[in-house]
Backbone as JSON, one array per atom type, in Angstrom:
{
  "sequence": "XXXXXXXXXXXXXXXXXXXXXXXXXXXXXXXXXXXXXXXXXXXXXXXXXXXXXXXXXXXXXXXXXXXXXXXXXXXXXXXXXXXXXXXXXXXXXXXXXXXXXXXXXXXXXXXXXXXXXXXXXXXXXXXXXXXXXXXXXXXXXXXXXXXXXXXXXXXXXXXXXXXXXXXXXXXXXXXXXXXXXXX",
  "N": [[-38.16, -53.29, -7.37], [-39.46, -50.23, -8.21], [-39.4, -47.53, -10.34], [-40.58, -44.31, -11.04], [-41.23, -42.12, -13.71], [-41.41, -38.56, -13.96], [-44.5, -36.91, -14.63], [-45.03, -35.9, -17.94], [-46.51, -33.74, -18.7], [-46.12, -31.65, -16.93], [-43.67, -30.5, -17.5], [-43.98, -29.9, -20.19], [-46.64, -28.38, -21.02], [-48.15, -28.2, -23.35], [-48.22, -30.69, -24.45], [-50.32, -32.88, -23.76], [-51.28, -35.43, -21.51], [-53.34, -38.26, -21.63], [-56.08, -38.06, -19.53], [-57.49, -40.2, -18.61], [-55.75, -42.31, -18.81], [-53.93, -41.47, -16.99], [-55.13, -41.86, -14.58], [-55.11, -44.55, -14.31], [-54.42, -47.72, -12.74], [-52.02, -49.06, -13.04], [-50.04, -47.21, -13.35], [-48.7, -46.45, -15.63], [-47.86, -44.16, -17.97], [-49.16, -42.99, -20.86], [-48.69, -41.37, -23.89], [-50.78, -39.41, -25.96], [-51.3, -40.16, -29.37], [-51.29, -37.91, -31.03], [-49.91, -36.02, -29.62], [-47.2, -35.19, -29.87], [-45.56, -33.37, -32.39], [-44.54, -34.67, -35.51], [-41.16, -35.05, -36.39], [-38.39, -34.75, -38.59], [-35.87, -35.24, -37.75], [-33.32, -35.11, -35.12], [-32.85, -32.51, -34.4], [-34.88, -30.78, -33.6], [-35.76, -31.71, -31.22], [-35.88, -31.47, -27.66], [-34.28, -31.84, -24.53], [-35.79, -32.36, -21.46], [-35.09, -30.5, -18.58], [-34.39, -29.75, -15.18], [-32.56, -27.87, -14.41], [-31.46, -24.5, -14.82], [-30.36, -22.71, -17.78], [-26.88, -22.38, -18.77], [-26.16, -19.75, -19.22], [-28.08, -18.31, -17.74], [-27.38, -19.2, -15.17], [-24.8, -18.14, -14.94], [-25.35, -15.4, -15.08], [-26.93, -15.09, -12.77], [-25.01, -15.78, -10.82], [-23.07, -13.78, -11.2], [-24.66, -11.59, -10.55], [-25.17, -12.06, -7.8], [-22.55, -11.92, -6.83], [-21.98, -9.25, -7.46], [-23.8, -7.92, -5.79], [-22.75, -8.65, -3.3], [-20.24, -7.38, -3.41], [-21.03, -4.69, -3.6], [-22.28, -4.37, -1.11], [-20.04, -4.7, 0.56], [-18.44, -2.5, -0.25], [-20.15, -0.4, 0.44], [-20.25, -0.77, 3.23], [-17.58, -0.26, 3.87], [-17.3, 2.44, 3.1], [-19.14, 3.6, 4.85], [-17.91, 3.03, 7.27], [-15.56, 4.54, 7.05], [-16.6, 7.15, 6.85], [-18.03, 7.6, 9.21], [-16.19, 7.03, 11.1], [-16.12, 4.85, 12.84], [-17.89, 5.33, 14.88], [-20.45, 4.31, 14.96], [-19.95, 1.62, 15.5], [-18.88, 1.8, 18.05], [-21.16, 2.6, 19.4], [-22.98, 0.5, 18.95], [-21.65, -1.9, 19.6], [-19.89, -1.9, 22.2], [-17.87, -3.52, 23.18], [-16.2, -4.02, 21.07], [-14.7, -1.8, 20.78], [-11.95, -1.61, 21.12], [-10.87, -2.24, 18.68], [-11.03, 0.0, 17.16], [-9.55, 3.11, 16.01], [-7.94, 5.27, 18.35], [-9.07, 8.39, 19.37], [-7.33, 11.31, 20.11], [-7.45, 12.79, 23.34], [-8.41, 15.98, 24.8], [-6.79, 16.58, 26.94], [-4.54, 15.03, 26.47], [-3.71, 16.19, 24.08], [-3.05, 18.72, 25.06], [-0.82, 18.08, 26.57], [0.91, 17.17, 24.62], [1.37, 19.32, 22.94], [3.36, 21.26, 23.99], [5.62, 19.62, 23.79], [5.75, 19.19, 21.06], [6.31, 21.81, 20.22], [8.82, 22.17, 21.43], [10.26, 20.26, 19.99], [10.16, 21.41, 17.44], [11.66, 23.74, 17.87], [14.1, 22.57, 18.52], [14.67, 21.28, 16.1], [15.05, 23.5, 14.44], [17.33, 24.56, 15.66], [19.18, 22.52, 15.17], [19.31, 22.67, 12.4], [20.48, 25.2, 12.15], [22.95, 24.7, 13.36], [23.97, 22.88, 11.53], [24.22, 24.56, 9.32], [26.15, 26.36, 10.34], [28.28, 24.6, 10.64], [28.81, 23.99, 7.99], [29.72, 26.53, 7.14], [32.04, 26.76, 8.74], [33.52, 24.65, 7.67], [33.96, 25.61, 5.06], [35.51, 27.9, 5.68], [37.71, 26.64, 6.82], [38.73, 25.31, 4.61], [39.47, 27.54, 3.08], [41.47, 28.61, 4.75], [43.31, 26.53, 4.65], [44.06, 26.67, 1.96], [45.21, 29.22, 1.94], [47.35, 28.81, 3.71], [48.8, 26.91, 2.25], [49.5, 28.55, 0.11], [51.14, 30.41, 1.43], [53.21, 28.7, 2.28], [54.26, 27.98, -0.2], [55.17, 30.47, -1.03], [57.15, 30.95, 0.9], [58.95, 28.91, 0.25], [59.72, 29.77, -2.28], [60.99, 32.17, -1.63], [63.12, 31.21, -0.03], [64.47, 29.72, -1.99], [65.26, 31.76, -3.68], [66.96, 33.19, -1.97], [68.95, 31.28, -1.56], [69.87, 31.1, -4.12], [71.03, 33.6, -4.49], [73.01, 33.67, -2.54], [75.64, 32.4, -3.15], [76.82, 34.34, -4.69], [77.5, 36.41, -3.02], [80.31, 37.74, -1.06], [82.3, 35.63, 0.91], [81.79, 35.69, 4.23], [83.64, 36.27, 7.25], [83.92, 33.82, 9.69], [81.87, 34.19, 12.37], [81.66, 33.78, 15.78], [78.82, 32.72, 17.65], [77.04, 34.87, 19.9], [77.63, 34.82, 23.44], [75.46, 33.67, 25.91], [74.15, 35.79, 28.46], [75.5, 35.68, 31.72], [74.02, 34.64, 34.71], [73.69, 36.84, 37.42], [75.56, 36.68, 40.42], [74.4, 36.03, 43.57]],
  "CA": [[-38.05, -51.89, -7.19], [-40.18, -49.59, -9.3], [-39.16, -46.09, -10.4], [-41.53, -43.64, -11.91], [-40.77, -40.89, -14.33], [-42.38, -37.51, -13.7], [-45.43, -36.73, -15.75], [-44.48, -35.01, -18.95], [-47.31, -32.55, -18.93], [-45.63, -30.58, -16.09], [-42.58, -29.84, -18.21], [-44.49, -29.45, -21.48], [-48.1, -28.4, -20.89], [-48.82, -28.33, -24.63], [-48.32, -32.12, -24.76], [-51.17, -33.34, -22.68], [-51.4, -36.88, -21.34], [-54.74, -38.63, -21.44], [-56.43, -38.11, -18.12], [-57.96, -41.54, -18.27], [-54.57, -43.14, -18.62], [-53.27, -40.99, -15.79], [-55.84, -42.42, -13.44], [-55.03, -46.02, -14.31], [-53.77, -48.26, -11.55], [-50.67, -49.58, -13.29], [-49.17, -46.04, -13.3], [-47.98, -46.26, -16.87], [-48.37, -42.97, -18.65], [-49.03, -43.08, -22.3], [-49.01, -40.13, -24.58], [-51.69, -39.55, -27.1], [-50.53, -40.18, -30.6], [-51.19, -36.6, -31.65], [-49.33, -35.12, -28.65], [-45.94, -34.65, -30.38], [-45.49, -33.27, -33.85], [-43.51, -35.52, -36.1], [-40.04, -34.31, -36.96], [-37.57, -35.62, -39.42], [-34.55, -35.46, -37.17], [-33.17, -34.84, -33.7], [-32.51, -31.14, -34.11], [-35.99, -30.07, -32.99], [-36.12, -32.3, -29.93], [-35.2, -30.89, -26.52], [-34.3, -32.68, -23.35], [-36.34, -31.62, -20.33], [-34.13, -30.43, -17.49], [-34.8, -28.84, -14.11], [-31.52, -26.86, -14.24], [-31.51, -23.4, -15.79], [-29.27, -22.73, -18.74], [-25.58, -21.9, -18.28], [-26.19, -18.29, -19.25], [-28.84, -17.85, -16.57], [-26.6, -19.46, -13.96], [-23.7, -17.17, -14.89], [-25.93, -14.09, -14.76], [-27.29, -15.1, -11.35], [-23.78, -15.78, -10.02], [-22.5, -12.43, -11.28], [-25.53, -10.71, -9.78], [-24.91, -12.27, -6.38], [-21.22, -11.38, -6.55], [-22.07, -7.78, -7.5], [-24.47, -7.48, -4.57], [-21.8, -8.79, -2.19], [-19.23, -6.32, -3.54], [-21.66, -3.41, -3.26], [-22.44, -4.33, 0.34], [-18.71, -4.46, 1.14], [-18.03, -1.11, -0.53], [-20.99, 0.47, 1.27], [-19.81, -0.87, 4.62], [-16.29, 0.42, 3.99], [-17.52, 3.89, 3.05], [-19.79, 4.0, 6.1], [-16.89, 2.96, 8.33], [-14.65, 5.67, 6.91], [-17.25, 8.43, 7.06], [-18.44, 7.76, 10.6], [-15.02, 6.81, 11.95], [-16.32, 3.8, 13.81], [-18.77, 5.74, 15.98], [-21.58, 3.37, 15.02], [-19.5, 0.4, 16.16], [-18.78, 2.1, 19.48], [-22.51, 2.68, 19.96], [-23.68, -0.78, 18.87], [-20.9, -2.97, 20.26], [-18.78, -1.27, 22.93], [-16.77, -4.47, 23.41], [-15.31, -3.98, 19.91], [-14.07, -0.49, 20.73], [-10.49, -1.72, 21.06], [-10.48, -2.36, 17.28], [-11.11, 1.31, 16.52], [-8.46, 4.03, 16.36], [-8.24, 6.11, 19.5], [-8.93, 9.81, 19.09], [-6.64, 11.92, 21.27], [-8.27, 13.64, 24.18], [-7.9, 17.35, 24.93], [-5.7, 16.56, 27.92], [-3.36, 14.49, 25.78], [-3.27, 17.22, 23.14], [-2.41, 19.78, 25.84], [0.5, 17.59, 26.97], [1.75, 16.96, 23.44], [1.65, 20.59, 22.28], [4.69, 21.79, 24.33], [6.66, 18.73, 23.27], [5.86, 19.49, 19.63], [7.01, 23.09, 20.09], [10.24, 21.92, 21.74], [10.86, 19.55, 18.85], [10.33, 22.37, 16.35], [12.81, 24.6, 18.23], [15.32, 21.75, 18.41], [14.94, 21.07, 14.68], [15.62, 24.75, 13.94], [18.7, 24.67, 16.18], [20.02, 21.56, 14.45], [19.53, 23.22, 11.06], [21.44, 26.3, 12.29], [24.26, 24.08, 13.6], [24.44, 22.32, 10.26], [24.67, 25.7, 8.51], [27.42, 26.84, 10.91], [29.31, 23.6, 10.34], [29.18, 24.2, 6.59], [30.53, 27.75, 7.09], [33.36, 26.43, 9.29], [34.24, 23.81, 6.7], [34.42, 26.49, 3.98], [36.62, 28.72, 6.2], [38.86, 25.77, 7.0], [39.29, 25.12, 3.27], [40.14, 28.79, 2.71], [42.71, 28.71, 5.54], [44.27, 25.54, 4.12], [44.58, 27.21, 0.72], [46.1, 30.34, 2.29], [48.55, 28.22, 4.29], [49.56, 26.33, 1.14], [50.06, 29.67, -0.64], [52.25, 30.94, 2.22], [54.33, 27.74, 2.22], [54.86, 28.1, -1.53], [55.91, 31.74, -1.05], [58.36, 30.76, 1.73], [59.88, 28.11, -0.54], [60.27, 30.63, -3.34], [61.94, 33.11, -1.0], [64.32, 30.44, 0.34], [65.2, 29.39, -3.21], [65.89, 33.01, -4.15], [68.06, 33.49, -1.06], [70.03, 30.33, -1.84], [70.43, 31.43, -5.43], [71.83, 34.81, -4.35], [74.05, 33.46, -1.55], [76.98, 32.15, -3.66], [77.38, 35.54, -5.28], [77.99, 37.28, -1.95], [81.6, 37.28, -0.57], [82.2, 34.82, 2.12], [82.1, 36.47, 5.43], [84.41, 35.53, 8.24], [83.07, 33.09, 10.62], [81.7, 34.91, 13.62], [81.01, 32.87, 16.74], [77.56, 33.26, 18.19], [77.26, 35.54, 21.18], [77.42, 33.99, 24.61], [74.3, 34.15, 26.7], [74.61, 36.48, 29.68], [75.57, 34.84, 32.93], [73.19, 35.19, 35.78], [74.45, 37.52, 38.48], [75.65, 35.91, 41.65], [73.77, 36.75, 44.67]],
  "C": [[-38.62, -51.21, -8.44], [-39.92, -48.1, -9.25], [-40.13, -45.48, -11.38], [-40.87, -42.42, -12.52], [-41.81, -39.83, -14.07], [-43.32, -37.35, -14.88], [-44.89, -35.67, -16.69], [-45.28, -33.74, -19.13], [-46.9, -31.4, -18.02], [-44.55, -29.78, -16.82], [-43.07, -29.23, -19.52], [-46.01, -29.46, -21.43], [-48.82, -28.54, -22.23], [-48.98, -29.79, -25.05], [-49.09, -32.76, -23.62], [-51.23, -34.86, -22.68], [-52.88, -37.17, -21.12], [-55.04, -38.73, -19.97], [-56.92, -39.48, -17.71], [-56.78, -42.45, -18.03], [-53.84, -42.74, -17.35], [-53.9, -41.62, -14.54], [-55.74, -43.93, -13.37], [-54.19, -46.51, -13.15], [-52.36, -48.73, -11.82], [-49.64, -48.46, -13.41], [-48.31, -45.89, -14.56], [-48.63, -45.09, -17.59], [-48.11, -43.13, -20.13], [-49.45, -41.76, -22.9], [-50.0, -40.4, -25.7], [-50.86, -39.51, -28.36], [-50.38, -38.81, -31.23], [-50.51, -35.57, -30.73], [-48.05, -34.47, -29.16], [-46.02, -34.5, -31.88], [-44.35, -34.12, -34.37], [-42.4, -34.64, -36.65], [-39.15, -35.28, -37.69], [-36.21, -35.89, -38.81], [-34.54, -35.12, -35.69], [-32.98, -33.36, -33.38], [-33.65, -30.35, -33.48], [-36.35, -30.62, -31.62], [-35.29, -31.66, -28.83], [-35.33, -31.84, -25.36], [-34.82, -31.83, -22.2], [-35.34, -31.68, -19.19], [-34.64, -29.45, -16.46], [-33.78, -27.72, -13.9], [-31.69, -25.75, -15.26], [-30.3, -23.45, -16.72], [-27.99, -22.14, -18.12], [-25.57, -20.38, -18.23], [-26.93, -17.73, -18.05], [-28.06, -18.07, -15.29], [-25.46, -18.46, -13.83], [-24.23, -15.79, -14.5], [-26.31, -14.03, -13.28], [-26.05, -15.03, -10.46], [-23.14, -14.4, -10.03], [-23.35, -11.43, -10.5], [-25.29, -10.83, -8.29], [-23.55, -11.7, -5.98], [-21.26, -9.85, -6.51], [-22.74, -7.25, -6.24], [-23.52, -7.56, -3.38], [-20.74, -7.69, -2.23], [-19.82, -4.97, -3.15], [-21.89, -3.29, -1.76], [-21.11, -4.05, 1.02], [-18.25, -3.04, 0.94], [-18.84, -0.15, 0.33], [-20.56, 0.43, 2.72], [-18.49, -0.15, 4.83], [-16.46, 1.93, 3.99], [-18.2, 4.38, 4.33], [-18.79, 4.02, 7.24], [-15.98, 4.18, 8.27], [-15.34, 7.0, 7.24], [-17.66, 8.65, 8.51], [-17.31, 7.49, 11.58], [-15.24, 5.78, 13.04], [-17.24, 4.16, 14.95], [-19.97, 4.82, 16.1], [-21.17, 2.1, 15.74], [-19.38, 0.64, 17.66], [-20.15, 2.11, 20.14], [-23.17, 1.31, 20.0], [-22.97, -1.87, 19.65], [-19.7, -2.37, 20.97], [-17.6, -2.22, 23.16], [-15.79, -4.5, 22.25], [-14.58, -2.65, 19.78], [-12.56, -0.55, 20.63], [-10.0, -1.86, 19.63], [-10.38, -1.0, 16.59], [-9.92, 2.18, 16.9], [-8.9, 4.95, 17.49], [-8.06, 7.57, 19.09], [-8.31, 10.47, 20.32], [-7.55, 12.86, 22.05], [-7.64, 15.03, 24.26], [-6.73, 17.4, 25.9], [-4.41, 16.07, 27.27], [-2.82, 15.52, 24.79], [-2.55, 18.35, 23.87], [-1.02, 19.36, 26.28], [1.45, 17.49, 25.79], [2.17, 18.28, 22.81], [3.0, 21.18, 22.69], [5.83, 20.92, 23.8], [6.86, 18.99, 21.78], [6.59, 20.81, 19.4], [8.5, 22.93, 20.38], [10.95, 21.22, 20.6], [11.09, 20.49, 17.68], [11.52, 23.28, 16.61], [14.11, 23.82, 18.08], [15.68, 21.51, 16.95], [15.58, 22.32, 14.08], [17.07, 24.91, 14.4], [19.65, 23.73, 15.45], [20.31, 22.06, 13.05], [20.54, 24.36, 11.11], [22.84, 25.74, 12.53], [24.83, 23.49, 12.32], [24.94, 23.43, 9.34], [26.0, 26.25, 9.01], [28.55, 25.87, 10.6], [29.76, 23.74, 8.88], [30.06, 25.45, 6.44], [31.94, 27.48, 7.63], [34.17, 25.58, 8.33], [34.77, 24.66, 5.55], [35.6, 27.35, 4.45], [37.88, 27.89, 6.39], [39.54, 25.51, 5.65], [40.04, 26.37, 2.81], [41.46, 28.94, 3.45], [43.75, 27.72, 5.03], [44.87, 26.04, 2.82], [45.55, 28.37, 0.99], [47.42, 29.82, 2.87], [49.42, 27.61, 3.21], [50.21, 27.43, 0.3], [51.25, 30.26, 0.1], [53.46, 30.01, 2.18], [55.03, 27.83, 0.87], [55.67, 29.39, -1.62], [57.19, 31.63, -0.24], [59.38, 29.95, 0.95], [60.52, 28.95, -1.64], [61.31, 31.61, -2.77], [63.22, 32.39, -0.62], [65.14, 30.09, -0.9], [65.92, 30.64, -3.75], [67.08, 33.37, -3.26], [69.24, 32.58, -1.35], [70.68, 30.64, -3.19], [71.33, 32.66, -5.35], [73.02, 34.62, -3.4], [75.42, 33.17, -2.16], [77.6, 33.41, -4.28], [77.98, 36.47, -4.21], [79.36, 36.77, -1.48], [81.41, 36.55, 0.74], [82.64, 35.66, 3.29], [82.86, 35.59, 6.4], [83.47, 34.91, 9.22], [83.03, 33.82, 11.94], [81.02, 33.95, 14.58], [79.73, 33.51, 17.29], [77.8, 33.89, 19.54], [76.91, 34.61, 22.33], [76.21, 34.53, 25.36], [74.81, 34.8, 27.98], [74.51, 35.55, 30.85], [74.7, 35.46, 33.99], [74.09, 35.77, 36.86], [74.42, 36.69, 39.74], [75.06, 36.71, 42.76], [74.41, 36.44, 45.96]]
}
């Protein structure tokens, strides 16, 4: 099994390979002795690679990602501004995905219901206000009743306090109820 290395002059055109050696039948490529400058170390040598540098790959990836994001944002803005009318025109079978705009007939049917709901809401608010007024009046009546009970107790205590000072009256039997007349 014989593997060949790619010709070096494709990657580095300044380092030319002898054309006579390139045409030889044994397919061995030899560089001319003056093809590479002599260096004192490994720091000037580079490895030939078909892959771009990491920086270029990152820039390309970010560029592709940015294009995808811009396409998505543009599609979203178009969808929102046209309300899906383009989709209805291009693909009627996808119309079920779009929001339904109410027809005039439906609006005519909903309008009286909305008015009735507004009237009912106002009535409920009035009932709540009346209930609050009744609760306040009930509290006032409870306070007045408590005041009256306290006044009755005071009067009874005063009567009891004055009663021992009065002379004892003779015991008088209660009057008899009138008898019904015989018929």
